[in-house]
Coordinates of C-alpha atoms in Angstrom, one line a residue:
Chain A
V1 CA -21.2 -34.5 193.6
I2 CA -19.0 -37.3 195.0
D3 CA -15.9 -35.8 196.4
T4 CA -13.1 -38.5 196.5
N5 CA -10.6 -36.4 198.3
V6 CA -11.5 -34.8 201.7
N7 CA -9.6 -34.9 204.9
L8 CA -10.9 -35.1 208.5
F9 CA -9.4 -33.5 211.6
R10 CA -6.5 -31.0 211.9
W11 CA -3.8 -30.2 209.4
P12 CA -0.6 -30.2 211.5
F13 CA 0.5 -26.7 210.6
R14 CA -2.6 -24.6 210.3
R15 CA -6.2 -24.4 211.6
L16 CA -8.6 -24.8 208.8
I17 CA -12.3 -23.9 208.5
G18 CA -13.9 -27.3 208.3
D19 CA -11.3 -29.2 210.4
D20 CA -14.1 -30.3 212.8
P21 CA -15.9 -33.3 211.3
A22 CA -19.4 -32.1 212.1
E23 CA -18.7 -28.7 210.5
L24 CA -17.0 -30.3 207.5
V25 CA -20.1 -32.4 206.8
T26 CA -22.4 -29.5 207.1
R27 CA -20.3 -27.4 204.8
L28 CA -19.9 -30.1 202.2
R29 CA -23.6 -30.8 202.2
K30 CA -24.3 -27.1 201.6
K31 CA -22.0 -27.1 198.7
G32 CA -23.9 -29.9 197.0
V33 CA -21.7 -32.8 197.9
T34 CA -23.7 -36.1 198.3
Q35 CA -20.8 -38.3 199.3
A36 CA -17.2 -37.6 200.5
W37 CA -14.3 -40.1 200.7
A38 CA -12.4 -39.1 203.8
G39 CA -8.9 -39.7 204.9
S40 CA -7.4 -38.5 208.1
F41 CA -4.8 -35.8 208.4
E42 CA -3.7 -37.7 211.5
G43 CA -2.4 -40.4 209.3
L44 CA 0.4 -38.3 208.0
L45 CA 2.4 -38.1 211.3
C46 CA 0.8 -40.4 213.9
R47 CA 2.6 -43.7 214.3
D48 CA -0.4 -45.4 216.0
V49 CA -2.1 -46.0 212.7
A50 CA -4.6 -48.3 214.2
G51 CA -5.8 -45.5 216.5
V52 CA -5.9 -43.1 213.6
N53 CA -8.2 -45.4 211.6
A54 CA -10.4 -46.2 214.5
R55 CA -11.0 -42.5 215.1
L56 CA -11.6 -41.9 211.4
A57 CA -14.2 -44.7 211.2
A58 CA -15.9 -43.5 214.4
A59 CA -16.1 -39.9 213.2
C60 CA -17.5 -41.0 209.8
R61 CA -20.2 -43.1 211.6
E62 CA -21.1 -40.3 214.0
H63 CA -21.0 -37.3 211.8
G64 CA -21.7 -38.6 208.3
P65 CA -23.4 -41.9 208.1
N66 CA -24.1 -42.6 204.4
F67 CA -22.2 -39.5 203.6
L68 CA -18.6 -39.8 204.8
V69 CA -16.8 -42.9 203.4
P70 CA -13.7 -43.6 205.5
F71 CA -10.4 -44.4 203.7
G72 CA -8.0 -45.8 206.4
C73 CA -4.3 -45.1 206.3
I74 CA -1.7 -47.9 206.0
N75 CA 2.0 -47.5 206.5
P76 CA 3.8 -50.5 205.0
K77 CA 7.0 -49.5 206.8
S78 CA 5.3 -49.9 210.1
P79 CA 5.5 -53.1 212.2
D80 CA 2.5 -55.5 211.6
W81 CA 0.8 -53.2 209.1
E82 CA -1.0 -56.2 207.7
E83 CA -3.1 -56.2 210.8
D84 CA -4.0 -52.5 210.2
L85 CA -5.2 -53.5 206.7
R86 CA -7.2 -56.4 208.1
R87 CA -8.9 -54.1 210.6
C88 CA -9.7 -51.5 208.0
H89 CA -11.4 -54.1 205.9
E90 CA -13.0 -56.5 208.5
N91 CA -13.6 -54.3 211.6
H92 CA -14.2 -50.9 210.0
H93 CA -15.8 -52.2 206.8
M94 CA -13.8 -49.7 204.7
V95 CA -14.0 -49.9 201.0
G96 CA -10.6 -48.4 200.5
I97 CA -7.3 -47.2 201.9
R98 CA -5.4 -43.9 201.4
L99 CA -1.6 -44.0 201.3
Y100 CA 0.9 -41.2 202.0
P101 CA 4.2 -42.7 200.8
N102 CA 6.2 -39.4 201.0
Y103 CA 5.1 -38.8 204.6
H104 CA 5.8 -42.4 205.6
G105 CA 9.2 -42.6 203.9
Y106 CA 9.0 -45.2 201.2
T107 CA 9.0 -45.2 197.4
L108 CA 6.6 -47.0 195.1
G109 CA 9.5 -49.2 194.0
E110 CA 9.9 -50.9 197.4
P111 CA 8.8 -54.5 197.9
A112 CA 6.6 -53.6 200.9
F113 CA 4.5 -51.3 198.7
A114 CA 4.0 -54.1 196.1
K115 CA 3.0 -56.5 198.9
L116 CA 0.5 -53.9 200.1
L117 CA -1.0 -53.5 196.7
S118 CA -1.3 -57.2 196.4
M119 CA -3.1 -57.6 199.7
A120 CA -5.4 -54.7 199.0
A121 CA -6.3 -56.2 195.6
N122 CA -7.0 -59.5 197.3
R123 CA -9.4 -57.8 199.6
N124 CA -10.9 -55.8 196.7
L125 CA -10.1 -52.5 198.4
I126 CA -9.8 -49.3 196.5
V127 CA -6.2 -47.8 196.9
Q128 CA -5.8 -44.1 196.9
I129 CA -2.3 -42.7 196.8
A130 CA -1.8 -39.1 197.8
L131 CA 1.1 -38.1 195.6
S132 CA 1.4 -34.8 197.4
M133 CA -0.4 -33.0 200.2
E134 CA 1.2 -29.5 199.9
D135 CA 3.4 -27.6 197.5
V136 CA 6.9 -28.2 198.7
R137 CA 7.6 -24.5 198.3
T138 CA 5.2 -23.6 201.1
Q139 CA 5.9 -26.4 203.5
F140 CA 7.1 -26.0 207.1
P141 CA 10.9 -25.5 206.9
L142 CA 11.6 -28.3 209.4
M143 CA 9.6 -30.8 207.4
L144 CA 10.1 -30.7 203.7
V145 CA 8.2 -33.6 202.0
P146 CA 8.7 -33.8 198.2
P147 CA 6.0 -35.3 196.1
V148 CA 5.8 -39.0 195.4
D149 CA 7.4 -40.2 192.2
P150 CA 4.7 -42.3 190.5
A151 CA 7.1 -43.8 187.9
P152 CA 7.4 -47.3 189.5
L153 CA 3.7 -47.8 189.2
S154 CA 4.1 -48.3 185.5
E155 CA 5.7 -51.7 186.2
L156 CA 3.4 -52.6 189.1
I157 CA 0.0 -51.9 187.6
P158 CA 0.0 -54.7 185.0
Q159 CA 0.6 -57.1 187.9
F160 CA -2.7 -56.1 189.4
P161 CA -5.2 -55.7 186.6
H162 CA -8.2 -55.8 189.0
L163 CA -6.9 -53.3 191.5
R164 CA -8.7 -50.0 191.6
L165 CA -6.1 -47.3 192.0
V166 CA -6.8 -43.6 192.5
L167 CA -4.0 -41.0 192.3
L168 CA -4.8 -38.0 194.4
N169 CA -3.2 -34.5 194.2
A170 CA -1.4 -35.6 191.0
G171 CA -0.5 -32.0 190.2
H172 CA 0.8 -31.2 186.7
W173 CA 0.0 -34.6 185.3
A174 CA -1.4 -33.4 182.1
G175 CA 1.3 -32.7 179.5
N176 CA 3.8 -34.9 181.3
R177 CA 6.2 -36.4 178.8
N178 CA 7.7 -38.9 181.1
P179 CA 7.1 -42.3 179.4
S180 CA 6.3 -44.0 182.7
V181 CA 3.7 -41.4 183.6
R182 CA 2.1 -41.7 180.2
K183 CA 1.9 -45.5 180.6
I184 CA 0.3 -45.1 184.0
S185 CA -2.3 -42.6 182.7
Q186 CA -3.3 -45.1 180.0
A187 CA -4.0 -48.0 182.4
D188 CA -7.8 -48.7 182.6
N189 CA -7.7 -49.2 186.3
V190 CA -6.0 -46.0 187.3
Y191 CA -8.1 -42.9 188.2
L192 CA -6.9 -39.4 188.9
D193 CA -8.6 -36.6 190.9
I194 CA -8.5 -32.9 189.9
A195 CA -7.6 -31.2 193.2
M196 CA -4.1 -30.2 192.0
N197 CA -4.8 -30.2 188.3
E198 CA -3.8 -26.7 187.1
G199 CA -3.8 -24.4 184.1
V200 CA -6.5 -22.8 182.1
V201 CA -6.9 -25.9 179.9
G202 CA -5.6 -28.3 182.6
L203 CA -8.8 -30.4 183.1
T204 CA -9.4 -30.7 179.3
R205 CA -5.9 -31.9 178.8
L206 CA -6.1 -34.3 181.7
I207 CA -9.2 -35.9 180.3
A208 CA -7.7 -36.0 176.8
E209 CA -4.6 -37.7 178.1
T210 CA -6.3 -40.2 180.3
S211 CA -10.0 -41.0 179.7
P212 CA -13.3 -39.2 180.4
A213 CA -14.2 -42.3 182.5
R214 CA -11.2 -42.1 184.8
V215 CA -11.1 -38.5 186.1
V216 CA -12.9 -38.0 189.4
F217 CA -13.9 -35.0 191.4
G218 CA -11.6 -34.4 194.3
S219 CA -11.2 -31.1 196.2
H220 CA -8.6 -31.8 198.9
Y221 CA -11.0 -30.0 201.2
P222 CA -10.6 -28.5 203.8
F223 CA -6.9 -27.9 203.0
F224 CA -8.0 -26.3 199.7
Y225 CA -11.0 -24.1 199.1
F226 CA -13.6 -26.5 197.9
E227 CA -14.7 -24.0 195.1
S228 CA -11.4 -24.6 193.3
A229 CA -12.3 -28.0 192.1
L230 CA -15.9 -27.0 191.5
L231 CA -14.9 -24.0 189.3
K232 CA -12.4 -26.2 187.4
V233 CA -15.2 -28.4 186.2
R234 CA -17.5 -25.5 185.5
S235 CA -15.0 -23.5 183.5
A236 CA -13.7 -26.4 181.4
D237 CA -16.9 -26.4 179.4
L238 CA -17.0 -30.1 179.1
P239 CA -19.8 -31.9 177.3
R240 CA -22.6 -32.4 179.9
D241 CA -22.1 -36.1 179.9
Q242 CA -18.4 -35.8 180.7
E243 CA -19.1 -33.2 183.4
L244 CA -21.5 -35.5 185.1
A245 CA -19.0 -38.3 184.9
V246 CA -16.4 -36.2 186.6
Y247 CA -18.8 -34.9 189.3
E248 CA -20.2 -38.2 190.2
R249 CA -20.5 -41.1 187.8
N250 CA -16.9 -42.1 187.6
A251 CA -16.5 -42.3 191.3
R252 CA -19.7 -44.2 191.7
S253 CA -18.7 -46.7 189.1
L254 CA -15.3 -47.0 190.8
L255 CA -17.0 -47.7 194.1
H256 CA -19.3 -50.4 192.8
Q257 CA -16.9 -52.1 190.3
P258 CA -16.8 -55.8 190.9
S259 CA -13.4 -57.4 191.4
Chain B
M1 CA -15.5 -7.0 170.9
T2 CA -17.9 -5.8 173.6
F3 CA -18.5 -7.2 177.0
D4 CA -21.9 -6.9 178.8
R5 CA -21.3 -6.3 182.5
R6 CA -24.5 -8.2 183.3
T7 CA -22.8 -11.4 182.0
V8 CA -20.2 -11.0 184.7
V9 CA -22.8 -11.7 187.4
K10 CA -24.5 -14.3 185.2
G11 CA -21.2 -16.0 184.7
I12 CA -20.6 -16.5 188.4
V13 CA -24.2 -17.5 189.2
A14 CA -24.3 -19.9 186.3
G15 CA -20.9 -21.3 187.5
F16 CA -22.5 -22.3 190.7
F17 CA -26.0 -23.2 189.8
A18 CA -25.7 -25.1 186.5
A19 CA -23.4 -27.6 188.1
G20 CA -26.2 -28.7 190.4
V21 CA -24.4 -27.3 193.4
H22 CA -26.7 -25.6 195.6
A23 CA -27.1 -24.0 199.0
G24 CA -23.7 -22.6 200.1
A25 CA -22.8 -21.3 196.7
E26 CA -26.3 -20.1 196.1
S27 CA -26.4 -17.9 199.1
S28 CA -23.0 -16.4 198.0
A29 CA -24.2 -15.8 194.5
E30 CA -27.4 -14.2 195.7
A31 CA -25.5 -12.0 198.0
L32 CA -23.3 -10.8 195.2
E33 CA -26.3 -9.9 193.2
R34 CA -27.7 -7.9 196.1
T35 CA -24.5 -6.0 196.5
G36 CA -24.3 -5.1 192.8
P37 CA -22.4 -6.4 189.9
M38 CA -19.3 -8.4 190.8
R39 CA -16.8 -7.1 188.3
I40 CA -13.8 -9.3 188.2
W41 CA -10.5 -7.8 187.1
D42 CA -7.4 -10.0 187.1
A43 CA -4.2 -8.3 188.1
H44 CA -1.8 -11.0 186.9
S45 CA -2.0 -12.9 183.6
H46 CA 0.3 -14.2 180.9
L47 CA 0.0 -15.9 177.6
G48 CA 2.1 -18.9 178.4
S49 CA 1.0 -22.6 178.8
L50 CA -1.9 -22.0 176.4
P51 CA -2.8 -23.6 173.1
G52 CA -2.2 -21.3 170.1
D53 CA 0.7 -20.1 168.0
T54 CA 0.0 -16.4 168.2
P55 CA -0.8 -14.0 171.0
E56 CA -4.2 -13.4 169.5
E57 CA -5.0 -17.2 169.4
R58 CA -3.9 -17.6 173.0
M59 CA -5.9 -14.6 174.2
A60 CA -9.0 -16.0 172.5
V61 CA -8.6 -19.1 174.7
L62 CA -8.3 -16.9 177.7
V63 CA -11.4 -15.0 176.7
R64 CA -13.5 -18.1 176.4
H65 CA -12.5 -19.1 180.0
M66 CA -13.0 -15.6 181.3
D67 CA -16.5 -15.6 179.9
R68 CA -17.3 -18.9 181.7
L69 CA -16.3 -17.5 185.1
G70 CA -17.3 -13.9 184.6
V71 CA -13.9 -12.3 184.4
E72 CA -14.3 -8.9 182.8
R73 CA -10.7 -7.8 182.2
L74 CA -7.1 -8.9 182.6
I75 CA -3.9 -7.0 183.2
L76 CA -1.6 -8.9 180.8
S77 CA 2.2 -9.0 180.8
Q78 CA 5.1 -11.0 179.4
G79 CA 5.3 -14.7 179.4
F80 CA 4.4 -15.9 175.9
D81 CA 7.8 -17.6 175.7
E82 CA 9.3 -19.6 178.4
Y83 CA 10.7 -17.3 181.1
I84 CA 14.3 -16.2 180.7
S85 CA 15.9 -14.8 183.8
H86 CA 18.1 -12.3 182.0
P87 CA 16.4 -11.4 178.7
T88 CA 18.1 -9.3 176.1
P89 CA 16.5 -5.9 175.2
Q90 CA 15.3 -7.6 172.0
Q91 CA 13.5 -10.3 173.9
V92 CA 11.9 -7.8 176.3
R93 CA 10.7 -5.8 173.3
E94 CA 9.2 -8.9 171.7
E95 CA 7.3 -9.8 174.8
N96 CA 5.9 -6.3 175.1
D97 CA 5.0 -6.2 171.4
R98 CA 3.0 -9.5 171.8
V99 CA 1.0 -7.9 174.6
M100 CA 0.3 -4.8 172.6
R101 CA -0.9 -7.0 169.7
V102 CA -3.5 -8.5 172.1
L103 CA -4.5 -5.0 173.4
Q104 CA -5.2 -4.0 169.8
H105 CA -7.4 -7.0 169.2
F106 CA -9.1 -7.3 172.6
P107 CA -9.3 -3.7 173.8
D108 CA -12.3 -4.5 176.1
R109 CA -10.8 -7.5 177.7
A110 CA -7.2 -6.7 178.6
Y111 CA -5.0 -3.9 179.6
G112 CA -1.2 -4.2 179.3
S113 CA 1.6 -4.0 181.8
V114 CA 5.1 -3.4 180.6
Y115 CA 7.8 -6.0 181.1
L116 CA 11.2 -4.5 182.1
S117 CA 14.4 -6.1 183.1
P118 CA 16.3 -4.0 185.6
D119 CA 19.5 -5.5 184.3
N120 CA 19.6 -2.6 181.9
V121 CA 18.0 0.5 183.4
E122 CA 18.6 2.9 180.5
F123 CA 16.8 0.5 178.1
C124 CA 14.0 0.0 180.7
L125 CA 13.3 3.7 180.8
Q126 CA 13.1 3.8 177.0
E127 CA 10.8 0.7 177.0
F128 CA 8.6 2.3 179.7
D129 CA 8.2 5.4 177.5
R130 CA 7.5 3.3 174.4
C131 CA 4.9 1.1 176.0
V132 CA 3.3 3.2 178.7
K133 CA 4.0 7.0 178.3
D134 CA 3.6 6.9 174.5
G135 CA 1.9 3.5 174.2
P136 CA -1.3 1.8 175.4
M137 CA 0.0 0.1 178.6
I138 CA -1.0 1.1 182.1
G139 CA 1.3 -0.7 184.5
V140 CA 4.7 -2.0 185.2
G141 CA 5.4 -5.7 185.7
E142 CA 5.3 -8.5 186.4
L143 CA 8.9 -7.8 187.2
E144 CA 10.5 -11.2 187.9
T145 CA 13.9 -12.7 188.9
D146 CA 16.5 -10.7 187.0
V147 CA 17.4 -8.5 190.0
R148 CA 16.1 -8.6 193.6
C149 CA 13.8 -5.6 193.8
N150 CA 15.5 -4.0 196.8
S151 CA 18.3 -3.1 194.3
S152 CA 18.8 0.6 193.7
A153 CA 18.7 -0.3 190.0
L154 CA 14.9 -0.2 190.3
D155 CA 14.8 3.4 191.7
P156 CA 14.7 5.2 188.3
I157 CA 12.1 2.8 187.1
V158 CA 9.9 3.4 190.1
E159 CA 10.4 7.1 189.8
R160 CA 9.2 7.0 186.2
A161 CA 6.2 4.9 187.2
I162 CA 5.3 7.3 190.0
S163 CA 5.5 10.2 187.5
M164 CA 2.6 8.7 185.7
N165 CA 0.8 7.2 188.7
V166 CA 1.4 3.7 187.4
P167 CA 1.3 0.7 189.8
I168 CA 4.1 -1.9 189.8
L169 CA 3.5 -5.6 190.0
Q170 CA 6.6 -7.3 191.5
H171 CA 7.0 -11.1 191.6
T172 CA 7.8 -12.3 195.1
W173 CA 8.3 -15.7 196.7
M174 CA 9.7 -17.0 199.9
K175 CA 10.2 -20.6 198.9
T176 CA 10.9 -23.0 201.8
S177 CA 12.9 -24.9 199.3
G178 CA 14.9 -21.8 198.4
N179 CA 14.4 -18.9 196.0
E180 CA 16.1 -18.6 192.6
P181 CA 19.1 -16.2 192.3
G182 CA 17.7 -12.8 191.9
E183 CA 14.2 -13.8 193.0
S184 CA 12.6 -11.2 195.2
T185 CA 10.9 -11.7 198.6
P186 CA 8.2 -9.5 200.1
Y187 CA 10.9 -8.1 202.4
D188 CA 12.8 -6.9 199.3
L189 CA 9.6 -5.2 198.0
V190 CA 9.0 -3.6 201.4
E191 CA 12.5 -2.0 201.2
L192 CA 11.7 -0.6 197.8
A193 CA 8.3 0.6 198.8
R194 CA 9.6 2.4 201.8
R195 CA 12.1 4.2 199.6
H196 CA 9.2 5.3 197.4
P197 CA 6.2 6.1 199.6
E198 CA 4.3 7.6 196.7
G199 CA 4.6 4.4 194.7
K200 CA 1.9 1.8 194.5
F201 CA 3.3 -1.8 194.7
I202 CA 1.5 -5.0 194.1
C203 CA 3.2 -7.9 195.9
G204 CA 2.8 -10.7 193.4
H205 CA 2.0 -14.0 195.1
T206 CA 2.4 -12.4 198.5
G207 CA 5.5 -14.4 198.8
G208 CA 3.7 -17.7 198.1
N209 CA 4.2 -18.6 201.7
W210 CA 1.4 -16.2 202.5
E211 CA 1.4 -16.5 206.3
L212 CA 4.8 -15.0 206.2
G213 CA 4.3 -12.6 203.2
I214 CA 1.2 -11.0 204.7
R215 CA 3.1 -10.3 207.9
A216 CA 6.1 -9.0 206.0
I217 CA 4.1 -6.3 204.1
R218 CA 1.6 -5.6 206.9
D219 CA 3.1 -2.2 208.0
T220 CA 3.9 -0.9 204.6
K221 CA 0.7 0.6 203.5
N222 CA 1.7 1.2 199.8
V223 CA 2.2 -2.5 199.3
Y224 CA -0.9 -4.6 198.3
A225 CA -1.2 -8.3 198.7
E226 CA -1.9 -10.2 195.5
I227 CA -3.2 -13.8 195.8
A228 CA -2.2 -15.2 192.4
G229 CA -0.2 -18.2 191.4
S230 CA -0.1 -20.5 194.4
D231 CA -2.3 -23.4 195.4
P232 CA -5.8 -22.5 196.7
T233 CA -4.9 -23.1 200.3
S234 CA -7.8 -22.3 202.6
G235 CA -7.3 -19.3 204.9
F236 CA -5.1 -17.2 202.6
T237 CA -7.7 -14.6 201.8
E238 CA -9.2 -14.6 205.3
M239 CA -5.8 -13.9 206.9
A240 CA -5.0 -11.2 204.3
V241 CA -8.3 -9.4 205.0
R242 CA -7.9 -9.7 208.7
E243 CA -4.3 -8.4 208.8
L244 CA -4.3 -5.9 206.0
G245 CA -7.9 -4.9 205.4
A246 CA -9.9 -5.9 202.3
D247 CA -8.8 -2.7 200.5
R248 CA -5.2 -4.0 200.4
V249 CA -6.0 -7.4 198.9
I250 CA -6.0 -8.0 195.1
Y251 CA -7.2 -10.9 193.0
G252 CA -4.9 -12.2 190.3
S253 CA -4.6 -15.6 188.7
D254 CA -1.3 -16.1 187.0
V255 CA -3.0 -17.8 184.0
G256 CA -2.2 -19.6 181.8
G257 CA 0.0 -21.8 184.0
R258 CA -2.6 -21.4 186.8
S259 CA -6.4 -21.5 186.2
F260 CA -8.9 -18.8 186.8
A261 CA -10.8 -21.4 188.7
S262 CA -8.3 -22.2 191.5
Q263 CA -7.5 -18.6 192.0
I264 CA -11.0 -17.1 192.0
A265 CA -11.9 -19.9 194.5
K266 CA -9.6 -18.2 197.0
V267 CA -12.0 -15.3 197.1
I268 CA -15.4 -16.9 196.3
G269 CA -14.7 -19.7 198.9
A270 CA -13.3 -17.4 201.6
E271 CA -15.3 -16.6 204.8
I272 CA -15.3 -12.9 204.3
P273 CA -18.1 -10.4 203.6
D274 CA -19.4 -10.0 200.1
S275 CA -18.4 -6.4 200.2
A276 CA -14.8 -7.5 200.7
K277 CA -15.0 -10.0 197.8
K278 CA -16.1 -7.2 195.5
L279 CA -13.1 -5.1 196.5
I280 CA -10.6 -8.0 196.1
L281 CA -12.0 -9.3 192.8
G282 CA -11.8 -5.9 191.1
G283 CA -12.7 -2.9 193.1
N284 CA -9.2 -2.4 194.5
L285 CA -7.5 -2.9 191.2
R286 CA -9.7 -0.4 189.5
R287 CA -9.1 2.1 192.3
L288 CA -5.3 1.7 191.9
F289 CA -5.3 2.1 188.2
Q290 CA -8.0 4.8 188.0
P291 CA -5.5 7.7 187.8
V292 CA -3.6 6.3 184.8
L293 CA -6.8 5.1 183.2
A294 CA -8.3 8.5 183.5
A295 CA -5.2 10.2 182.1
K296 CA -5.3 7.9 179.1
G297 CA -9.0 8.2 178.7
L298 CA -9.5 4.5 179.2
A299 CA -12.5 2.8 180.8
S300 CA -12.5 1.7 184.4

């Protein structure tokens, strides 16, 4: 299993089992995960993004070499964010970045975001966008963070045909009748994870409405119980080939896709 | 239709092993086998958000997914149609009739729980008698957002439920973003439960904001925490067991809008003893419903 959606360090509002990197690695290995793409919870609120990414890279090297794959955080509203992007790529040798637009206060329609996509595409970095981190109904009352509206992506994606884009925690994507969302889900270079996919037939619908080749395993661990994503795949009764694609093959192909 | 209890254990074990996912899940599954069959009963299910034009077709979809994860039985209630906050008596009757159609076709896989709208108490009592006293149903609820459940309008309904030893499933949320008008909180349910100490109340969703909901019901021993219908956030079940004891925590899913997978994960993935998992996944629910099941001559 390649888990494309795990998080290192502490969630700001709750201690989680697995919020210590060494423990997280041990637990994920025991659950059968062979590679985990890791962002940092620190990236949500810390303004020193360069420090966040340096700690993330160091923790991945120390606790999970050849297992944890760091995805640095970039905030395109932050001064000199271009340097953060350069460091992610050139200093930390990251293969991708993870964005939190709702925590960083920008929409996907803003020019700074388009510039970030362009620069990431030029560096052949995978871009993960966390559309949500937590159900708004259960968030801390002094910090309500509504989910990201993905609609502007429908106009941006055609401009970056070689960009590899992964939408994390996309929630109730399947069955969405919004034309923009449907257009995004048809794009060949857009992948979705399953962490917040819901409903008894949710995963089957998601695959039918996107592509069996563009749905990837993501658990949102340790914020979510890892077994949620695992049981979603098991209970969907997918053809074996599709099941293996979701567990591992789609993420591997995404990782090794040439620009 | 029959259901072999051995397939329950096999379903869970297959669910972890066939995926090629090994050690952690393996030890859990092996432990379950050691402690006896893990019989999963689901306290909270609906027929909404599912493919199929009839209740029977939708239940067949649920059964296929139940079998894959080893769920033995559902407590099924309203929700075939989109939720209406103030349904007419006719709409309430239609929802209950749909559930009873399912019970007729799938007697080994579902028990029914009567939908009532406390807007109209006299009608509620008649509907309780039609579906529970004189019909096949064994529970009350999910009661939703028509009236907050601390209202005295619920008292006659609760008294009727107590007279037959029937548990009540009450929807509760404490949404940070604000509840709907008439939507109950765990605090409301605690008020109701304290007025009726002989009643058995299942706190649907445990308020959603479970760190608050668990605390709100902690001292009211006839209120049970139900884990259905929220994201599978890590720590929910551990905190519920720590603060309430495993015998006051009940698994439910809130299918079809939610999945069995994400909700069972809250128990299977929790750092709690296997004995506690057995209670939460079905033992507690069977114990709560045992009196009414026995009175009706139904299997537990």
